[in-house]
PDB file of C-alpha atoms in Angstrom:
ATOM      1  CA  UNK A 939      11.802   3.340  10.484  1.00 46.00           C
ATOM      2  CA  UNK A 940       8.633   1.786   9.079  1.00 55.00           C
ATOM      3  CA  UNK A 941       5.920   4.312   8.375  1.00 72.00           C
ATOM      4  CA  UNK A 942       2.836   3.035   6.591  1.00 83.00           C
ATOM      5  CA  UNK A 943       2.200  -0.092   4.585  1.00 88.00           C
ATOM      6  CA  UNK A 944       1.125  -3.665   4.145  1.00 91.00           C
ATOM      7  CA  UNK A 945       2.570  -6.528   6.157  1.00 90.00           C
ATOM      8  CA  UNK A 946       2.319 -10.247   5.543  1.00 90.00           C
ATOM      9  CA  UNK A 947       3.239 -13.379   7.436  1.00 89.00           C
ATOM     10  CA  UNK A 948       5.642 -14.682   4.809  1.00 84.00           C
ATOM     11  CA  UNK A 949       7.340 -12.587   2.155  1.00 81.00           C
ATOM     12  CA  UNK A 950       8.696 -14.234  -0.972  1.00 73.00           C
ATOM     13  CA  UNK A 951       9.598 -12.884  -4.375  1.00 63.00           C
ATOM     14  CA  UNK A 952       6.466 -13.532  -6.401  1.00 72.00           C
ATOM     15  CA  UNK A 953       6.038 -12.106  -9.882  1.00 76.00           C
ATOM     16  CA  UNK A 954       2.317 -12.941  -9.925  1.00 84.00           C
ATOM     17  CA  UNK A 955       1.688 -10.910  -6.767  1.00 84.00           C
ATOM     18  CA  UNK A 956       3.575  -7.957  -8.219  1.00 81.00           C
ATOM     19  CA  UNK A 957       1.502  -8.180 -11.404  1.00 83.00           C
ATOM     20  CA  UNK A 958      -1.659  -8.164  -9.269  1.00 88.00           C
ATOM     21  CA  UNK A 959      -0.470  -5.018  -7.473  1.00 86.00           C
ATOM     22  CA  UNK A 960       0.248  -3.317 -10.812  1.00 84.00           C
ATOM     23  CA  UNK A 961      -3.170  -4.408 -12.114  1.00 88.00           C
ATOM     24  CA  UNK A 962      -4.836  -2.868  -9.052  1.00 90.00           C
ATOM     25  CA  UNK A 963      -3.026   0.412  -9.727  1.00 85.00           C
ATOM     26  CA  UNK A 964      -4.117   0.296 -13.371  1.00 84.00           C
ATOM     27  CA  UNK A 965      -7.724  -0.467 -12.374  1.00 88.00           C
ATOM     28  CA  UNK A 966      -7.904   2.739 -10.309  1.00 84.00           C
ATOM     29  CA  UNK A 967      -6.570   4.885 -13.126  1.00 79.00           C
ATOM     30  CA  UNK A 968      -2.794   4.725 -12.907  1.00 78.00           C
ATOM     31  CA  UNK A 969      -1.455   4.500 -16.431  1.00 74.00           C
ATOM     32  CA  UNK A 970       2.298   4.794 -16.026  1.00 72.00           C
ATOM     33  CA  UNK A 971       4.428   2.540 -13.840  1.00 72.00           C
ATOM     34  CA  UNK A 972       8.171   2.359 -13.479  1.00 72.00           C
ATOM     35  CA  UNK A 973      10.003  -0.305 -11.516  1.00 73.00           C
ATOM     36  CA  UNK A 974      13.467  -0.137 -10.023  1.00 72.00           C
ATOM     37  CA  UNK A 975      14.912  -3.499  -9.018  1.00 70.00           C
ATOM     38  CA  UNK A 976      17.056  -3.521  -5.889  1.00 70.00           C
ATOM     39  CA  UNK A 977      18.119  -6.947  -4.660  1.00 67.00           C
ATOM     40  CA  UNK A 978      15.787  -7.022  -1.650  1.00 67.00           C
ATOM     41  CA  UNK A 979      12.883  -4.957  -2.942  1.00 69.00           C
ATOM     42  CA  UNK A 980      11.220  -3.380  -5.958  1.00 70.00           C
ATOM     43  CA  UNK A 981      10.595   0.326  -5.964  1.00 71.00           C
ATOM     44  CA  UNK A 982       7.403   0.952  -7.916  1.00 71.00           C
ATOM     45  CA  UNK A 983       6.309   4.412  -8.977  1.00 72.00           C
ATOM     46  CA  UNK A 984       2.911   4.900 -10.591  1.00 74.00           C
ATOM     47  CA  UNK A 985       1.206   7.993 -11.924  1.00 71.00           C
ATOM     48  CA  UNK A 986      -2.052   9.163 -13.413  1.00 69.00           C
ATOM     49  CA  UNK A 987      -1.588  11.553 -16.297  1.00 61.00           C
ATOM     50  CA  UNK A 988      -4.220  14.071 -17.284  1.00 61.00           C
ATOM     51  CA  UNK A 989      -4.402  16.139 -20.447  1.00 59.00           C
ATOM     52  CA  UNK A 990      -4.101  19.881 -20.101  1.00 56.00           C
ATOM     53  CA  UNK A 991      -7.139  21.252 -21.965  1.00 57.00           C
ATOM     54  CA  UNK A 992      -5.233  24.200 -23.410  1.00 61.00           C
ATOM     55  CA  UNK A 993      -2.077  22.541 -24.670  1.00 55.00           C
ATOM     56  CA  UNK A 994      -3.033  18.871 -25.114  1.00 55.00           C
ATOM     57  CA  UNK A 995       0.115  18.050 -23.164  1.00 52.00           C
ATOM     58  CA  UNK A 996      -0.182  15.310 -20.599  1.00 50.00           C
ATOM     59  CA  UNK A 997       0.825  16.294 -17.101  1.00 48.00           C
ATOM     60  CA  UNK A 998       1.304  14.198 -13.996  1.00 46.00           C
ATOM     61  CA  UNK A 999      -1.609  14.561 -11.595  1.00 49.00           C
ATOM     62  CA  UNK A1000      -1.305  11.845  -8.980  1.00 56.00           C
ATOM     63  CA  UNK A1001       1.639   9.689  -8.225  1.00 58.00           C
ATOM     64  CA  UNK A1002       2.142   6.899  -5.755  1.00 66.00           C
ATOM     65  CA  UNK A1003       5.508   5.501  -4.731  1.00 66.00           C
ATOM     66  CA  UNK A1004       5.592   2.083  -3.119  1.00 69.00           C
ATOM     67  CA  UNK A1005       8.350  -0.325  -2.216  1.00 69.00           C
ATOM     68  CA  UNK A1006       7.630  -4.049  -2.498  1.00 69.00           C
ATOM     69  CA  UNK A1007       9.920  -6.194  -0.378  1.00 72.00           C
ATOM     70  CA  UNK A1008      11.002  -9.503  -1.881  1.00 60.00           C
ATOM     71  CA  UNK A1009      12.550 -11.085   1.196  1.00 60.00           C
ATOM     72  CA  UNK A1010      11.833 -11.143   4.905  1.00 65.00           C
ATOM     73  CA  UNK A1011      14.130  -8.652   6.614  1.00 71.00           C
ATOM     74  CA  UNK A1012      14.661  -9.727  10.204  1.00 70.00           C
ATOM     75  CA  UNK A1013      14.927  -6.319  11.897  1.00 69.00           C
ATOM     76  CA  UNK A1014      12.231  -6.091  14.547  1.00 69.00           C
ATOM     77  CA  UNK A1015      10.343  -2.792  14.690  1.00 65.00           C
ATOM     78  CA  UNK A1016      11.554  -1.775  11.271  1.00 71.00           C
ATOM     79  CA  UNK A1017      10.651  -4.616   8.910  1.00 78.00           C
ATOM     80  CA  UNK A1018       9.391  -7.273  11.314  1.00 84.00           C
ATOM     81  CA  UNK A1019       6.434  -6.701  13.649  1.00 88.00           C
ATOM     82  CA  UNK A1020       4.871  -8.863  16.322  1.00 87.00           C
ATOM     83  CA  UNK A1021       1.087  -8.897  16.083  1.00 89.00           C
ATOM     84  CA  UNK A1022      -0.277  -9.962  19.504  1.00 89.00           C
ATOM     85  CA  UNK A1023      -3.806 -10.579  18.218  1.00 88.00           C
ATOM     86  CA  UNK A1024      -2.511 -13.533  16.199  1.00 89.00           C
ATOM     87  CA  UNK A1025       0.597 -14.199  18.306  1.00 92.00           C
ATOM     88  CA  UNK A1026       2.896 -14.144  15.280  1.00 91.00           C
ATOM     89  CA  UNK A1027       5.249 -11.943  13.300  1.00 91.00           C
ATOM     90  CA  UNK A1028       4.405 -10.036  10.158  1.00 90.00           C
ATOM     91  CA  UNK A1029       6.990  -8.727   7.716  1.00 88.00           C
ATOM     92  CA  UNK A1030       7.161  -5.577   5.627  1.00 84.00           C
ATOM     93  CA  UNK A1031       5.753  -6.217   2.172  1.00 85.00           C
ATOM     94  CA  UNK A1032       4.518  -2.969   0.617  1.00 85.00           C
ATOM     95  CA  UNK A1033       5.642   0.397   1.971  1.00 83.00           C
ATOM     96  CA  UNK A1034       3.847   3.608   0.957  1.00 82.00           C
ATOM     97  CA  UNK A1035       6.029   6.696   0.630  1.00 77.00           C
ATOM     98  CA  UNK A1036       4.579  10.140   1.291  1.00 76.00           C
ATOM     99  CA  UNK A1037       0.929   9.429   2.113  1.00 80.00           C
ATOM    100  CA  UNK A1038      -0.155  13.046   2.698  1.00 83.00           C
ATOM    101  CA  UNK A1039      -2.857  13.953   0.171  1.00 80.00           C
ATOM    102  CA  UNK A1040      -3.121  10.359  -1.040  1.00 82.00           C
ATOM    103  CA  UNK A1041      -5.271   8.963   1.763  1.00 87.00           C
ATOM    104  CA  UNK A1042      -8.333   8.216  -0.395  1.00 88.00           C
ATOM    105  CA  UNK A1043      -6.257   6.750  -3.238  1.00 86.00           C
ATOM    106  CA  UNK A1044      -4.562   4.475  -0.698  1.00 89.00           C
ATOM    107  CA  UNK A1045      -7.944   3.405   0.712  1.00 93.00           C
ATOM    108  CA  UNK A1046      -9.105   2.575  -2.827  1.00 92.00           C
ATOM    109  CA  UNK A1047      -5.928   0.597  -3.454  1.00 91.00           C
ATOM    110  CA  UNK A1048      -6.232  -1.267  -0.141  1.00 95.00           C
ATOM    111  CA  UNK A1049      -9.903  -2.063  -0.719  1.00 97.00           C
ATOM    112  CA  UNK A1050      -9.022  -3.821  -3.967  1.00 96.00           C
ATOM    113  CA  UNK A1051      -5.814  -5.308  -2.577  1.00 95.00           C
ATOM    114  CA  UNK A1052      -7.554  -6.964   0.388  1.00 97.00           C
ATOM    115  CA  UNK A1053     -10.054  -8.624  -1.938  1.00 97.00           C
ATOM    116  CA  UNK A1054      -7.081 -10.594  -3.307  1.00 96.00           C
ATOM    117  CA  UNK A1055      -4.859 -10.873  -0.238  1.00 95.00           C
ATOM    118  CA  UNK A1056      -7.205 -11.299   2.716  1.00 96.00           C
ATOM    119  CA  UNK A1057      -4.587 -12.503   5.218  1.00 94.00           C
ATOM    120  CA  UNK A1058      -2.322  -9.447   5.018  1.00 95.00           C
ATOM    121  CA  UNK A1059      -2.623  -6.462   7.355  1.00 95.00           C
ATOM    122  CA  UNK A1060      -2.114  -2.719   6.985  1.00 94.00           C
ATOM    123  CA  UNK A1061      -0.031  -0.898   9.603  1.00 91.00           C
ATOM    124  CA  UNK A1062      -0.178   2.892   9.820  1.00 89.00           C
ATOM    125  CA  UNK A1063       2.506   5.213  11.158  1.00 85.00           C
ATOM    126  CA  UNK A1064       0.819   5.396  14.576  1.00 86.00           C
ATOM    127  CA  UNK A1065       0.977   1.621  14.950  1.00 87.00           C
ATOM    128  CA  UNK A1066      -2.699   0.909  14.298  1.00 91.00           C
ATOM    129  CA  UNK A1067      -3.430  -2.334  12.474  1.00 94.00           C
ATOM    130  CA  UNK A1068      -6.179  -2.541   9.865  1.00 96.00           C
ATOM    131  CA  UNK A1069      -7.538  -5.827   8.583  1.00 96.00           C
ATOM    132  CA  UNK A1070      -9.680  -6.431   5.509  1.00 97.00           C
ATOM    133  CA  UNK A1071     -12.908  -5.664   7.418  1.00 97.00           C
ATOM    134  CA  UNK A1072     -11.517  -2.334   8.647  1.00 96.00           C
ATOM    135  CA  UNK A1073     -10.492  -1.289   5.141  1.00 96.00           C
ATOM    136  CA  UNK A1074     -13.993  -2.087   3.872  1.00 97.00           C
ATOM    137  CA  UNK A1075     -15.381   0.397   6.436  1.00 95.00           C
ATOM    138  CA  UNK A1076     -12.763   2.983   5.449  1.00 94.00           C
ATOM    139  CA  UNK A1077     -13.674   2.568   1.792  1.00 95.00           C
ATOM    140  CA  UNK A1078     -17.383   3.113   2.478  1.00 95.00           C
ATOM    141  CA  UNK A1079     -16.814   6.199   4.667  1.00 92.00           C
ATOM    142  CA  UNK A1080     -14.563   8.102   2.222  1.00 91.00           C
ATOM    143  CA  UNK A1081     -12.892   9.994   5.098  1.00 91.00           C
ATOM    144  CA  UNK A1082      -9.413  11.240   4.199  1.00 90.00           C
ATOM    145  CA  UNK A1083      -8.360  11.285   7.867  1.00 91.00           C
ATOM    146  CA  UNK A1084      -8.880   7.551   8.309  1.00 93.00           C
ATOM    147  CA  UNK A1085      -5.191   6.750   7.954  1.00 90.00           C
ATOM    148  CA  UNK A1086      -4.273   8.812  11.021  1.00 90.00           C
ATOM    149  CA  UNK A1087      -6.819   7.154  13.331  1.00 90.00           C
ATOM    150  CA  UNK A1088      -7.473   3.871  15.047  1.00 93.00           C
ATOM    151  CA  UNK A1089      -9.674   1.429  13.119  1.00 93.00           C
ATOM    152  CA  UNK A1090     -11.862   1.339  16.254  1.00 91.00           C
ATOM    153  CA  UNK A1091     -12.811   4.967  15.532  1.00 87.00           C
ATOM    154  CA  UNK A1092     -14.368   4.071  12.171  1.00 80.00           C
TER     155      UNK A1092
END
């Protein structure tokens, strides 16, 4: 079952887009990324490491796990969603795992992401759709509960 993530009208394997996603993560402080290649998707794990003042040992502080789909998977309601506002289907592209406690990091990521990919949409677990304009409002408000609400409530 789809939970929370980015959808796009057409999904194709695109190395440049993946590099842009990694660059966004790096621009918000993620310094370590690992990629697992499964035939239909990439699993990307990123983390921010912080030095422990007492031991000078780096420890993981924030991590973000995302899956980037490389092909359109034609399973309606799971990877394929009808968007009535535009009368078309959108397909799973980037799935966020375990969003609890990462709401503001995700809003930061989405704010930068939608500057590059303005036609994509963000679908939350409750079925609310956020467009670029909605994410800009979320980013300005800095409310960690945004991801659980309708964009109309912003």
